[in-house]
Every structure is written in structure tokens, then in C-alpha cells.
Amino acid sequence: MKHQINRILIGLVAILIMGIIHREILVGNEPKRRSQPNSNLVEEFKSAKYFWEQLAIGKRIVRQGDSTVISRLEKLLNHPDRHLRCNAAFVLAGLGDERGFRAIIAVLQDTEPRSNKDEGTLWRYQPPESWRQDTGIEQITEDRYYAVTVLGELKDRRAVPILVGYLTDENINCHVAVVLAEIGDKQAVPGLKQMLSHKNRDRRLWAAYGLAKLGDPLGVPIVAEFLEDPQWVQRRHAAEALGTFGDRRAVPALLAALKDKQSDICVSAAKALGKLGDEHALTDLKRLLADYGVTTTGPTITVQEAAEQAIRLIQARKGAP
């Protein structure tokens, strides 16, 4: 149980990190920054303090499409910090240099012991102390996890059969399932279906998530089952996921989740119903307008506020008053 909770915490931090990455990328879309000379961007890339900031800068370099920067970054493919190495490889791969893709795959496959003093200076999230002491693989797992993240950002379909092979890797398989869904290639479906038989419920949840995102009809009902999971974090994950699939088969389960005793679940279920836009949810959502329960994680929001937002979304979609 302790390991499972730790892994959930790591997953939540990873989601936060990816949110920061995408926020940086959106900022990078501003015309002023888009026109910045590549020479300056390369220096920004090399001097970045945080690995997610560096990846965002790397995306801006790739968007400019100037392959002359490759010669200035190729030496980083051998950098001891695997996070920095993956970021440089992302730029090369994005600019059409095959060495970049191969370097990311090499980090994914790298399970050789390494010393922390050789890992460079880019800040990285550290797993809980108890997990480090119990396994001794924290840095290896972090690096391989990040390689999966970068493959998801690259969205190169050549990575799919390779990633499918890691759906049995207990250290990274949940993240692999999510990234396979992001890449969007249905050749991942058989592997994800096999993962549904995993003994751990969290693995089954993310396998079902991947299937649902890929449009397999088996995914949504299984994710909906997790709205009754004993762990409220899993229930919240399920509610949030059901709002992203665009499948209204999830509506009855989400309506039931509005009655959850945990405010976080009610908020996530309300938001999901708002995204789905089903007018049949309006009556149940209006019952929550007097519920002032507050979330305990993430941005603070009351159940009432989430319900109001969902109602507005549904009414706007349906043209209701």
C-alpha cells in the first residue's frame, strides 16, 4: 500500500510538471518569442535551470525548423544527465536527425547503475525517501520515466511498438499507457488490453484510460468502475479521465459520483459532466449549488463553483437560458 501511494504521488507530480511544460509551450507561441533568433534560443536551452523549462525551449527551437542548431547540441547526446540528454535528443529528432530518436530510446532502455554525482545539475523531482531506500532504483526510474515523457511529446509512431513492450515494466508501465494514448496509434490496443489483467488496480485504471483515449469501447466502462474505488485519489483520476473521452456513456456513473463524500470527487465529476455537455446532468448539478465543500488538492475550488461552471458549459452548448 505504501508503494502504491508513493507511486500515485509521483504520478501527481508528473502531471504538475507536464502542466508547467505545456504552459511554457503556450507562452512560446507568442509572436515576440517565436521570432527570437535560434542562436539565443540555443543559449537559453543550454542554460535552463529546470528540465521542463529546457524541453519547452527545445520545442520552440524545433518549431523554427533550423537544422543548423544540431551541431551546437549534438554533444549533449552524451551528457551524463539523462534528462538533459533526452531534451537535446528531442530537438535533434524534431529536426529530423535520427540520432535524437535513438538517444531517447537508449535512455529508456538504460538500467545500468549510476552515481548521483554524475547526474548533472538540472533540477529533478526526487521520489519519496522510503521508495528510494526500498528499491535503490530511483534515478534509473526517473530517467526512464522521463524518456517516456519525451517520446510522448515527440509523438513519433515508431516508438509505439517499443513502448508497448514496457507495459509490463512495473516501474513505468502506468506512464507508458498514458503516453501511448497521447501518441494515438491503435497498434497499442492489444498491449493495453493485456495490461487490464494486471493484479494492481492502478495499472488497470491507466490501461483502461489508454484504451478509452484510443477509442476502444472497452475503456470507458472500466474507467467508470474506478469511481467506486476505495482510494479517493483513484476516484478523482477516474472522474477527471471520463471528462476527456467525449463518451456520454460515462454520464450515469459521473452523476452518481456527484454524491461522493469527498469534495474533490464531486468537483472532478462536475467538471467532467460540464465537458461532456449532457443536459440530463443539469438537475443533479443544480442540487450542488448549496454545497460549499472545498477541494483538498490542486487549485482551491468549492463544489458549488464547479457545479456552476458545469451548468454554464452545458447550457451554452445546448443554447438553454
PDB file of C-alpha atoms in Angstrom:
ATOM      1  CA  MET A   1       0.000   0.000   0.000  1.00  0.00           C
ATOM      2  CA  LYS A   2       2.853   2.385   0.878  1.00  0.00           C
ATOM      3  CA  HIS A   3       4.475   1.814  -2.509  1.00  0.00           C
ATOM      4  CA  GLN A   4       1.171   2.336  -4.285  1.00  0.00           C
ATOM      5  CA  ILE A   5       0.590   5.663  -2.539  1.00  0.00           C
ATOM      6  CA  ASN A   6       4.137   6.761  -3.342  1.00  0.00           C
ATOM      7  CA  ARG A   7       3.643   5.920  -6.992  1.00  0.00           C
ATOM      8  CA  ILE A   8       0.392   7.909  -7.033  1.00  0.00           C
ATOM      9  CA  LEU A   9       2.232  10.887  -5.534  1.00  0.00           C
ATOM     10  CA  ILE A  10       4.896  10.628  -8.220  1.00  0.00           C
ATOM     11  CA  GLY A  11       2.179  10.492 -10.860  1.00  0.00           C
ATOM     12  CA  LEU A  12       0.575  13.653  -9.481  1.00  0.00           C
ATOM     13  CA  VAL A  13       3.924  15.471  -9.516  1.00  0.00           C
ATOM     14  CA  ALA A  14       4.482  14.294 -13.089  1.00  0.00           C
ATOM     15  CA  ILE A  15       1.087  15.732 -14.089  1.00  0.00           C
ATOM     16  CA  LEU A  16       2.039  19.028 -12.450  1.00  0.00           C
ATOM     17  CA  ILE A  17       5.365  19.050 -14.292  1.00  0.00           C
ATOM     18  CA  MET A  18       3.709  18.362 -17.642  1.00  0.00           C
ATOM     19  CA  GLY A  19       1.251  21.177 -16.960  1.00  0.00           C
ATOM     20  CA  ILE A  20       4.190  23.536 -16.456  1.00  0.00           C
ATOM     21  CA  ILE A  21       5.767  22.280 -19.673  1.00  0.00           C
ATOM     22  CA  HIS A  22       2.605  22.951 -21.664  1.00  0.00           C
ATOM     23  CA  ARG A  23       2.202  26.376 -20.059  1.00  0.00           C
ATOM     24  CA  GLU A  24       5.730  27.249 -21.137  1.00  0.00           C
ATOM     25  CA  ILE A  25       4.957  25.987 -24.622  1.00  0.00           C
ATOM     26  CA  LEU A  26       1.869  28.184 -24.848  1.00  0.00           C
ATOM     27  CA  VAL A  27       3.946  31.171 -23.817  1.00  0.00           C
ATOM     28  CA  GLY A  28       6.399  30.169 -26.502  1.00  0.00           C
ATOM     29  CA  ASN A  29       3.665  30.654 -29.090  1.00  0.00           C
ATOM     30  CA  GLU A  30       3.697  34.415 -28.608  1.00  0.00           C
ATOM     31  CA  PRO A  31       4.897  36.177 -31.767  1.00  0.00           C
ATOM     32  CA  LYS A  32       7.681  38.029 -29.961  1.00  0.00           C
ATOM     33  CA  ARG A  33       9.256  34.840 -28.669  1.00  0.00           C
ATOM     34  CA  ARG A  34       8.649  32.880 -31.854  1.00  0.00           C
ATOM     35  CA  SER A  35      10.812  35.330 -33.812  1.00  0.00           C
ATOM     36  CA  GLN A  36      13.723  35.058 -31.384  1.00  0.00           C
ATOM     37  CA  PRO A  37      16.933  34.051 -33.209  1.00  0.00           C
ATOM     38  CA  ASN A  38      17.861  30.410 -32.837  1.00  0.00           C
ATOM     39  CA  SER A  39      21.299  31.362 -31.520  1.00  0.00           C
ATOM     40  CA  ASN A  40      19.667  32.933 -28.481  1.00  0.00           C
ATOM     41  CA  LEU A  41      17.295  30.005 -28.023  1.00  0.00           C
ATOM     42  CA  VAL A  42      20.172  27.547 -28.036  1.00  0.00           C
ATOM     43  CA  GLU A  43      21.897  29.514 -25.290  1.00  0.00           C
ATOM     44  CA  GLU A  44      18.627  29.601 -23.340  1.00  0.00           C
ATOM     45  CA  PHE A  45      18.340  25.855 -23.812  1.00  0.00           C
ATOM     46  CA  LYS A  46      21.861  25.199 -22.534  1.00  0.00           C
ATOM     47  CA  SER A  47      21.488  27.463 -19.511  1.00  0.00           C
ATOM     48  CA  ALA A  48      17.977  26.362 -18.471  1.00  0.00           C
ATOM     49  CA  LYS A  49      17.772  25.575 -14.776  1.00  0.00           C
ATOM     50  CA  TYR A  50      14.821  23.180 -14.912  1.00  0.00           C
ATOM     51  CA  PHE A  51      14.384  20.257 -17.245  1.00  0.00           C
ATOM     52  CA  TRP A  52      10.755  21.074 -18.101  1.00  0.00           C
ATOM     53  CA  GLU A  53      11.781  24.646 -18.952  1.00  0.00           C
ATOM     54  CA  GLN A  54      14.514  23.263 -21.172  1.00  0.00           C
ATOM     55  CA  LEU A  55      12.079  20.976 -23.003  1.00  0.00           C
ATOM     56  CA  ALA A  56       9.750  23.930 -23.634  1.00  0.00           C
ATOM     57  CA  ILE A  57      12.646  25.875 -25.144  1.00  0.00           C
ATOM     58  CA  GLY A  58      13.523  22.806 -27.195  1.00  0.00           C
ATOM     59  CA  LYS A  59      10.014  22.822 -28.652  1.00  0.00           C
ATOM     60  CA  ARG A  60      10.459  26.419 -29.725  1.00  0.00           C
ATOM     61  CA  ILE A  61      13.716  25.527 -31.443  1.00  0.00           C
ATOM     62  CA  VAL A  62      12.044  22.659 -33.294  1.00  0.00           C
ATOM     63  CA  ARG A  63       9.177  24.894 -34.421  1.00  0.00           C
ATOM     64  CA  GLN A  64      11.650  27.232 -36.089  1.00  0.00           C
ATOM     65  CA  GLY A  65      12.930  24.290 -38.121  1.00  0.00           C
ATOM     66  CA  ASP A  66      16.543  25.441 -38.372  1.00  0.00           C
ATOM     67  CA  SER A  67      18.683  22.293 -38.579  1.00  0.00           C
ATOM     68  CA  THR A  68      21.910  24.303 -38.285  1.00  0.00           C
ATOM     69  CA  VAL A  69      21.496  24.242 -34.492  1.00  0.00           C
ATOM     70  CA  ILE A  70      22.094  20.482 -34.474  1.00  0.00           C
ATOM     71  CA  SER A  71      25.859  20.940 -34.486  1.00  0.00           C
ATOM     72  CA  ARG A  72      25.572  23.056 -31.329  1.00  0.00           C
ATOM     73  CA  LEU A  73      23.525  20.491 -29.431  1.00  0.00           C
ATOM     74  CA  GLU A  74      24.731  17.102 -30.650  1.00  0.00           C
ATOM     75  CA  LYS A  75      27.426  16.815 -27.975  1.00  0.00           C
ATOM     76  CA  LEU A  76      24.699  16.846 -25.337  1.00  0.00           C
ATOM     77  CA  LEU A  77      23.574  13.411 -26.554  1.00  0.00           C
ATOM     78  CA  ASN A  78      26.375  12.040 -24.371  1.00  0.00           C
ATOM     79  CA  HIS A  79      25.740  14.249 -21.350  1.00  0.00           C
ATOM     80  CA  PRO A  80      25.676  12.317 -18.043  1.00  0.00           C
ATOM     81  CA  ASP A  81      22.384  13.968 -17.060  1.00  0.00           C
ATOM     82  CA  ARG A  82      19.838  11.782 -18.871  1.00  0.00           C
ATOM     83  CA  HIS A  83      17.119  14.440 -18.586  1.00  0.00           C
ATOM     84  CA  LEU A  84      19.293  16.959 -20.417  1.00  0.00           C
ATOM     85  CA  ARG A  85      20.293  14.241 -22.867  1.00  0.00           C
ATOM     86  CA  CYS A  86      16.653  13.469 -23.632  1.00  0.00           C
ATOM     87  CA  ASN A  87      15.857  17.146 -24.157  1.00  0.00           C
ATOM     88  CA  ALA A  88      18.728  17.576 -26.617  1.00  0.00           C
ATOM     89  CA  ALA A  89      17.675  14.355 -28.336  1.00  0.00           C
ATOM     90  CA  PHE A  90      14.131  15.693 -28.630  1.00  0.00           C
ATOM     91  CA  VAL A  91      15.430  18.734 -30.544  1.00  0.00           C
ATOM     92  CA  LEU A  92      17.546  16.619 -32.874  1.00  0.00           C
ATOM     93  CA  ALA A  93      14.719  14.163 -33.503  1.00  0.00           C
ATOM     94  CA  GLY A  94      12.286  17.010 -34.081  1.00  0.00           C
ATOM     95  CA  LEU A  95      14.639  18.448 -36.685  1.00  0.00           C
ATOM     96  CA  GLY A  96      14.910  15.130 -38.480  1.00  0.00           C
ATOM     97  CA  ASP A  97      18.170  13.801 -37.055  1.00  0.00           C
ATOM     98  CA  GLU A  98      17.785  10.058 -36.438  1.00  0.00           C
ATOM     99  CA  ARG A  99      20.353  10.154 -33.631  1.00  0.00           C
ATOM    100  CA  GLY A 100      17.844  12.002 -31.465  1.00  0.00           C
ATOM    101  CA  PHE A 101      15.207   9.274 -31.560  1.00  0.00           C
ATOM    102  CA  ARG A 102      17.828   6.590 -30.918  1.00  0.00           C
ATOM    103  CA  ALA A 103      19.211   8.527 -27.928  1.00  0.00           C
ATOM    104  CA  ILE A 104      15.804   8.750 -26.246  1.00  0.00           C
ATOM    105  CA  ILE A 105      15.205   5.039 -26.755  1.00  0.00           C
ATOM    106  CA  ALA A 106      18.658   4.346 -25.304  1.00  0.00           C
ATOM    107  CA  VAL A 107      17.754   6.215 -22.093  1.00  0.00           C
ATOM    108  CA  LEU A 108      14.503   4.257 -21.877  1.00  0.00           C
ATOM    109  CA  GLN A 109      16.452   1.020 -22.130  1.00  0.00           C
ATOM    110  CA  ASP A 110      19.275   2.101 -19.791  1.00  0.00           C
ATOM    111  CA  THR A 111      19.095   0.258 -16.463  1.00  0.00           C
ATOM    112  CA  GLU A 112      22.796   0.478 -15.623  1.00  0.00           C
ATOM    113  CA  PRO A 113      23.632   1.736 -12.102  1.00  0.00           C
ATOM    114  CA  ARG A 114      24.809   5.330 -11.938  1.00  0.00           C
ATOM    115  CA  SER A 115      26.087   7.633  -9.270  1.00  0.00           C
ATOM    116  CA  ASN A 116      24.149  10.755  -8.296  1.00  0.00           C
ATOM    117  CA  LYS A 117      27.275  12.892  -8.650  1.00  0.00           C
ATOM    118  CA  ASP A 118      27.352  12.054 -12.350  1.00  0.00           C
ATOM    119  CA  GLU A 119      23.826  13.205 -12.996  1.00  0.00           C
ATOM    120  CA  GLY A 120      24.428  16.872 -13.836  1.00  0.00           C
ATOM    121  CA  THR A 121      22.692  19.889 -12.355  1.00  0.00           C
ATOM    122  CA  LEU A 122      19.195  20.116 -13.850  1.00  0.00           C
ATOM    123  CA  TRP A 123      16.633  20.015 -11.046  1.00  0.00           C
ATOM    124  CA  ARG A 124      14.571  16.850 -10.925  1.00  0.00           C
ATOM    125  CA  TYR A 125      11.808  15.579  -8.702  1.00  0.00           C
ATOM    126  CA  GLN A 126      13.057  13.014  -6.193  1.00  0.00           C
ATOM    127  CA  PRO A 127      10.816  10.077  -5.190  1.00  0.00           C
ATOM    128  CA  PRO A 128       9.902   9.685  -1.516  1.00  0.00           C
ATOM    129  CA  GLU A 129      12.766   8.598   0.738  1.00  0.00           C
ATOM    130  CA  SER A 130      11.001   5.345   1.643  1.00  0.00           C
ATOM    131  CA  TRP A 131      10.806   4.340  -2.016  1.00  0.00           C
ATOM    132  CA  ARG A 132      14.486   5.153  -2.582  1.00  0.00           C
ATOM    133  CA  GLN A 133      15.570   3.072   0.375  1.00  0.00           C
ATOM    134  CA  ASP A 134      13.361   0.132  -0.566  1.00  0.00           C
ATOM    135  CA  THR A 135      14.282  -0.117  -4.244  1.00  0.00           C
ATOM    136  CA  GLY A 136      17.605   1.634  -4.906  1.00  0.00           C
ATOM    137  CA  ILE A 137      16.496   2.397  -8.476  1.00  0.00           C
ATOM    138  CA  GLU A 138      15.181   5.914  -8.068  1.00  0.00           C
ATOM    139  CA  GLN A 139      17.481   7.695 -10.506  1.00  0.00           C
ATOM    140  CA  ILE A 140      17.233   4.977 -13.139  1.00  0.00           C
ATOM    141  CA  THR A 141      13.443   5.019 -12.882  1.00  0.00           C
ATOM    142  CA  GLU A 142      13.300   8.826 -13.062  1.00  0.00           C
ATOM    143  CA  ASP A 143      15.419   8.885 -16.197  1.00  0.00           C
ATOM    144  CA  ARG A 144      13.484   6.129 -17.940  1.00  0.00           C
ATOM    145  CA  TYR A 145      10.180   7.726 -16.911  1.00  0.00           C
ATOM    146  CA  TYR A 146      11.340  11.000 -18.434  1.00  0.00           C
ATOM    147  CA  ALA A 147      12.382   9.270 -21.650  1.00  0.00           C
ATOM    148  CA  VAL A 148       8.797   8.027 -21.935  1.00  0.00           C
ATOM    149  CA  THR A 149       7.562  11.583 -21.369  1.00  0.00           C
ATOM    150  CA  VAL A 150       9.775  12.931 -24.161  1.00  0.00           C
ATOM    151  CA  LEU A 151       8.628  10.197 -26.544  1.00  0.00           C
ATOM    152  CA  GLY A 152       5.078  11.320 -25.828  1.00  0.00           C
ATOM    153  CA  GLU A 153       5.999  14.902 -26.693  1.00  0.00           C
ATOM    154  CA  LEU A 154       7.776  13.764 -29.864  1.00  0.00           C
ATOM    155  CA  LYS A 155       4.768  11.661 -30.965  1.00  0.00           C
ATOM    156  CA  ASP A 156       6.882   9.540 -33.287  1.00  0.00           C
ATOM    157  CA  ARG A 157       4.810   6.443 -34.028  1.00  0.00           C
ATOM    158  CA  ARG A 158       7.966   4.363 -34.364  1.00  0.00           C
ATOM    159  CA  ALA A 159       8.112   4.467 -30.585  1.00  0.00           C
ATOM    160  CA  VAL A 160       4.765   2.695 -30.164  1.00  0.00           C
ATOM    161  CA  PRO A 161       5.889  -0.956 -30.533  1.00  0.00           C
ATOM    162  CA  ILE A 162       8.863  -0.207 -28.302  1.00  0.00           C
ATOM    163  CA  LEU A 163       6.699   1.378 -25.619  1.00  0.00           C
ATOM    164  CA  VAL A 164       4.180  -1.456 -25.771  1.00  0.00           C
ATOM    165  CA  GLY A 165       6.996  -3.721 -24.655  1.00  0.00           C
ATOM    166  CA  TYR A 166       7.269  -1.692 -21.458  1.00  0.00           C
ATOM    167  CA  LEU A 167       3.640  -2.124 -20.424  1.00  0.00           C
ATOM    168  CA  THR A 168       4.937  -4.985 -18.283  1.00  0.00           C
ATOM    169  CA  ASP A 169       7.603  -2.831 -16.614  1.00  0.00           C
ATOM    170  CA  GLU A 170       6.315  -2.234 -13.077  1.00  0.00           C
ATOM    171  CA  ASN A 171       8.281   0.996 -12.641  1.00  0.00           C
ATOM    172  CA  ILE A 172       6.961   2.897 -15.650  1.00  0.00           C
ATOM    173  CA  ASN A 173       4.017   0.996 -17.160  1.00  0.00           C
ATOM    174  CA  CYS A 174       1.313   3.401 -15.951  1.00  0.00           C
ATOM    175  CA  HIS A 175       3.104   6.311 -17.586  1.00  0.00           C
ATOM    176  CA  VAL A 176       3.707   4.257 -20.721  1.00  0.00           C
ATOM    177  CA  ALA A 177      -0.041   3.618 -21.010  1.00  0.00           C
ATOM    178  CA  VAL A 178      -0.773   7.344 -20.782  1.00  0.00           C
ATOM    179  CA  VAL A 179       1.881   8.245 -23.354  1.00  0.00           C
ATOM    180  CA  LEU A 180       0.664   5.581 -25.777  1.00  0.00           C
ATOM    181  CA  ALA A 181      -2.737   7.244 -25.559  1.00  0.00           C
ATOM    182  CA  GLU A 182      -1.144  10.630 -26.294  1.00  0.00           C
ATOM    183  CA  ILE A 183       0.668   9.307 -29.353  1.00  0.00           C
ATOM    184  CA  GLY A 184      -2.668   7.983 -30.582  1.00  0.00           C
ATOM    185  CA  ASP A 185      -1.663   4.872 -32.520  1.00  0.00           C
ATOM    186  CA  LYS A 186      -4.133   1.989 -32.196  1.00  0.00           C
ATOM    187  CA  GLN A 187      -1.431  -0.628 -32.550  1.00  0.00           C
ATOM    188  CA  ALA A 188      -1.064  -0.101 -28.776  1.00  0.00           C
ATOM    189  CA  VAL A 189      -4.549  -1.519 -28.127  1.00  0.00           C
ATOM    190  CA  PRO A 190      -3.623  -5.247 -27.785  1.00  0.00           C
ATOM    191  CA  GLY A 191      -0.904  -4.485 -25.249  1.00  0.00           C
ATOM    192  CA  LEU A 192      -3.185  -2.234 -23.235  1.00  0.00           C
ATOM    193  CA  LYS A 193      -5.858  -4.925 -23.181  1.00  0.00           C
ATOM    194  CA  GLN A 194      -3.335  -7.379 -21.767  1.00  0.00           C
ATOM    195  CA  MET A 195      -2.490  -4.846 -19.056  1.00  0.00           C
ATOM    196  CA  LEU A 196      -6.149  -4.907 -17.975  1.00  0.00           C
ATOM    197  CA  SER A 197      -5.477  -8.285 -16.348  1.00  0.00           C
ATOM    198  CA  HIS A 198      -2.823  -6.802 -14.045  1.00  0.00           C
ATOM    199  CA  LYS A 199      -3.294  -7.633 -10.366  1.00  0.00           C
ATOM    200  CA  ASN A 200      -2.926  -3.971  -9.304  1.00  0.00           C
ATOM    201  CA  ARG A 201      -5.949  -1.757  -9.775  1.00  0.00           C
ATOM    202  CA  ASP A 202      -3.960   1.373 -10.607  1.00  0.00           C
ATOM    203  CA  ARG A 203      -2.351  -0.436 -13.551  1.00  0.00           C
ATOM    204  CA  ARG A 204      -5.778  -1.479 -14.777  1.00  0.00           C
ATOM    205  CA  LEU A 205      -7.043   2.083 -14.477  1.00  0.00           C
ATOM    206  CA  TRP A 206      -4.321   3.523 -16.701  1.00  0.00           C
ATOM    207  CA  ALA A 207      -4.617   0.662 -19.185  1.00  0.00           C
ATOM    208  CA  ALA A 208      -8.335   1.411 -19.471  1.00  0.00           C
ATOM    209  CA  TYR A 209      -7.530   5.116 -19.788  1.00  0.00           C
ATOM    210  CA  GLY A 210      -5.242   4.372 -22.721  1.00  0.00           C
ATOM    211  CA  LEU A 211      -7.885   2.245 -24.393  1.00  0.00           C
ATOM    212  CA  ALA A 212     -10.576   4.881 -23.955  1.00  0.00           C
ATOM    213  CA  LYS A 213      -8.344   7.621 -25.370  1.00  0.00           C
ATOM    214  CA  LEU A 214      -7.632   5.407 -28.375  1.00  0.00           C
ATOM    215  CA  GLY A 215     -11.341   4.959 -28.961  1.00  0.00           C
ATOM    216  CA  ASP A 216     -11.646   1.354 -27.862  1.00  0.00           C
ATOM    217  CA  PRO A 217     -15.157   0.814 -26.429  1.00  0.00           C
ATOM    218  CA  LEU A 218     -13.799  -1.347 -23.619  1.00  0.00           C
ATOM    219  CA  GLY A 219     -12.032   1.572 -21.944  1.00  0.00           C
ATOM    220  CA  VAL A 220     -14.774   3.903 -20.711  1.00  0.00           C
ATOM    221  CA  PRO A 221     -16.822   1.348 -18.697  1.00  0.00           C
ATOM    222  CA  ILE A 222     -13.690   0.139 -16.914  1.00  0.00           C
ATOM    223  CA  VAL A 223     -12.552   3.657 -16.034  1.00  0.00           C
ATOM    224  CA  ALA A 224     -16.077   4.357 -14.762  1.00  0.00           C
ATOM    225  CA  GLU A 225     -15.785   1.408 -12.375  1.00  0.00           C
ATOM    226  CA  PHE A 226     -12.971   3.252 -10.606  1.00  0.00           C
ATOM    227  CA  LEU A 227     -15.427   5.895  -9.443  1.00  0.00           C
ATOM    228  CA  GLU A 228     -16.186   3.378  -6.682  1.00  0.00           C
ATOM    229  CA  ASP A 229     -12.563   2.661  -5.808  1.00  0.00           C
ATOM    230  CA  PRO A 230     -11.757   2.681  -2.051  1.00  0.00           C
ATOM    231  CA  GLN A 231      -8.962   5.224  -2.657  1.00  0.00           C
ATOM    232  CA  TRP A 232     -10.351   8.679  -3.284  1.00  0.00           C
ATOM    233  CA  VAL A 233      -7.322   9.635  -5.398  1.00  0.00           C
ATOM    234  CA  GLN A 234      -8.180   6.858  -7.826  1.00  0.00           C
ATOM    235  CA  ARG A 235     -11.806   8.010  -7.896  1.00  0.00           C
ATOM    236  CA  ARG A 236     -10.646  11.522  -8.743  1.00  0.00           C
ATOM    237  CA  HIS A 237      -8.361  10.225 -11.510  1.00  0.00           C
ATOM    238  CA  ALA A 238     -11.292   8.304 -12.959  1.00  0.00           C
ATOM    239  CA  ALA A 239     -13.660  11.281 -12.848  1.00  0.00           C
ATOM    240  CA  GLU A 240     -11.128  13.566 -14.494  1.00  0.00           C
ATOM    241  CA  ALA A 241     -10.355  10.998 -17.178  1.00  0.00           C
ATOM    242  CA  LEU A 242     -14.017  10.432 -18.035  1.00  0.00           C
ATOM    243  CA  GLY A 243     -14.338  14.106 -18.901  1.00  0.00           C
ATOM    244  CA  THR A 244     -11.645  13.818 -21.582  1.00  0.00           C
ATOM    245  CA  PHE A 245     -13.045  10.962 -23.671  1.00  0.00           C
ATOM    246  CA  GLY A 246     -16.136  12.683 -25.058  1.00  0.00           C
ATOM    247  CA  ASP A 247     -18.125   9.496 -24.409  1.00  0.00           C
ATOM    248  CA  ARG A 248     -21.525  10.092 -22.822  1.00  0.00           C
ATOM    249  CA  ARG A 249     -21.745   6.511 -21.616  1.00  0.00           C
ATOM    250  CA  ALA A 250     -19.863   7.906 -18.629  1.00  0.00           C
ATOM    251  CA  VAL A 251     -22.703  10.255 -17.604  1.00  0.00           C
ATOM    252  CA  PRO A 252     -24.646   7.895 -15.277  1.00  0.00           C
ATOM    253  CA  ALA A 253     -21.512   6.964 -13.342  1.00  0.00           C
ATOM    254  CA  LEU A 254     -20.468  10.614 -13.076  1.00  0.00           C
ATOM    255  CA  LEU A 255     -23.922  11.589 -11.803  1.00  0.00           C
ATOM    256  CA  ALA A 256     -23.550   9.002  -9.054  1.00  0.00           C
ATOM    257  CA  ALA A 257     -20.098  10.408  -8.265  1.00  0.00           C
ATOM    258  CA  LEU A 258     -21.660  13.803  -7.534  1.00  0.00           C
ATOM    259  CA  LYS A 259     -22.848  12.242  -4.269  1.00  0.00           C
ATOM    260  CA  ASP A 260     -19.338  11.236  -3.190  1.00  0.00           C
ATOM    261  CA  LYS A 261     -18.475  12.308   0.375  1.00  0.00           C
ATOM    262  CA  GLN A 262     -15.085  13.599  -0.825  1.00  0.00           C
ATOM    263  CA  SER A 263     -15.421  17.124  -2.240  1.00  0.00           C
ATOM    264  CA  ASP A 264     -12.548  16.547  -4.655  1.00  0.00           C
ATOM    265  CA  ILE A 265     -14.543  13.801  -6.367  1.00  0.00           C
ATOM    266  CA  CYS A 266     -17.688  15.936  -6.618  1.00  0.00           C
ATOM    267  CA  VAL A 267     -15.679  18.754  -8.180  1.00  0.00           C
ATOM    268  CA  SER A 268     -13.962  16.460 -10.685  1.00  0.00           C
ATOM    269  CA  ALA A 269     -17.250  14.763 -11.590  1.00  0.00           C
ATOM    270  CA  ALA A 270     -18.982  18.128 -12.080  1.00  0.00           C
ATOM    271  CA  LYS A 271     -16.177  19.357 -14.325  1.00  0.00           C
ATOM    272  CA  ALA A 272     -16.314  16.137 -16.355  1.00  0.00           C
ATOM    273  CA  LEU A 273     -20.079  16.476 -16.826  1.00  0.00           C
ATOM    274  CA  GLY A 274     -19.597  20.052 -17.977  1.00  0.00           C
ATOM    275  CA  LYS A 275     -17.121  18.902 -20.618  1.00  0.00           C
ATOM    276  CA  LEU A 276     -19.468  16.161 -21.803  1.00  0.00           C
ATOM    277  CA  GLY A 277     -22.286  18.686 -22.127  1.00  0.00           C
ATOM    278  CA  ASP A 278     -25.184  16.332 -21.425  1.00  0.00           C
ATOM    279  CA  GLU A 279     -28.266  18.311 -20.411  1.00  0.00           C
ATOM    280  CA  HIS A 280     -29.558  15.366 -18.375  1.00  0.00           C
ATOM    281  CA  ALA A 281     -26.919  16.304 -15.779  1.00  0.00           C
ATOM    282  CA  LEU A 282     -28.412  19.743 -15.098  1.00  0.00           C
ATOM    283  CA  THR A 283     -30.864  18.678 -12.393  1.00  0.00           C
ATOM    284  CA  ASP A 284     -28.211  16.865 -10.366  1.00  0.00           C
ATOM    285  CA  LEU A 285     -25.706  19.685 -10.806  1.00  0.00           C
ATOM    286  CA  LYS A 286     -28.199  22.262  -9.557  1.00  0.00           C
ATOM    287  CA  ARG A 287     -28.548  20.283  -6.342  1.00  0.00           C
ATOM    288  CA  LEU A 288     -24.888  21.052  -5.644  1.00  0.00           C
ATOM    289  CA  LEU A 289     -25.319  24.827  -5.732  1.00  0.00           C
ATOM    290  CA  ALA A 290     -25.591  24.852  -1.938  1.00  0.00           C
ATOM    291  CA  ASP A 291     -22.556  22.614  -1.403  1.00  0.00           C
ATOM    292  CA  TYR A 292     -19.605  24.658  -0.160  1.00  0.00           C
ATOM    293  CA  GLY A 293     -17.219  21.735   0.262  1.00  0.00           C
ATOM    294  CA  VAL A 294     -13.679  22.604  -0.832  1.00  0.00           C
ATOM    295  CA  THR A 295     -11.033  20.590  -2.685  1.00  0.00           C
ATOM    296  CA  THR A 296      -8.072  19.377  -0.659  1.00  0.00           C
ATOM    297  CA  THR A 297      -5.574  19.138  -3.550  1.00  0.00           C
ATOM    298  CA  GLY A 298      -4.801  21.319  -6.529  1.00  0.00           C
ATOM    299  CA  PRO A 299      -6.405  24.740  -7.039  1.00  0.00           C
ATOM    300  CA  THR A 300      -8.934  25.527  -4.325  1.00  0.00           C
ATOM    301  CA  ILE A 301     -12.483  25.377  -5.638  1.00  0.00           C
ATOM    302  CA  THR A 302     -15.824  24.649  -3.990  1.00  0.00           C
ATOM    303  CA  VAL A 303     -18.309  22.080  -5.181  1.00  0.00           C
ATOM    304  CA  GLN A 304     -20.744  24.927  -5.777  1.00  0.00           C
ATOM    305  CA  GLU A 305     -18.298  26.725  -8.081  1.00  0.00           C
ATOM    306  CA  ALA A 306     -17.580  23.570 -10.060  1.00  0.00           C
ATOM    307  CA  ALA A 307     -21.304  22.915 -10.440  1.00  0.00           C
ATOM    308  CA  GLU A 308     -21.939  26.481 -11.611  1.00  0.00           C
ATOM    309  CA  GLN A 309     -19.179  26.192 -14.211  1.00  0.00           C
ATOM    310  CA  ALA A 310     -20.539  22.864 -15.456  1.00  0.00           C
ATOM    311  CA  ILE A 311     -24.079  24.227 -15.711  1.00  0.00           C
ATOM    312  CA  ARG A 312     -22.870  27.195 -17.762  1.00  0.00           C
ATOM    313  CA  LEU A 313     -20.960  24.899 -20.132  1.00  0.00           C
ATOM    314  CA  ILE A 314     -23.952  22.613 -20.660  1.00  0.00           C
ATOM    315  CA  GLN A 315     -26.364  25.489 -21.158  1.00  0.00           C
ATOM    316  CA  ALA A 316     -24.023  27.197 -23.610  1.00  0.00           C
ATOM    317  CA  ARG A 317     -23.718  24.014 -25.632  1.00  0.00           C
ATOM    318  CA  LYS A 318     -27.451  23.387 -25.665  1.00  0.00           C
ATOM    319  CA  GLY A 319     -28.451  27.007 -26.137  1.00  0.00           C
ATOM    320  CA  ALA A 320     -30.549  26.827 -22.950  1.00  0.00           C
ATOM    321  CA  PRO A 321     -31.413  30.008 -20.998  1.00  0.00           C
TER     322      PRO A 321
END
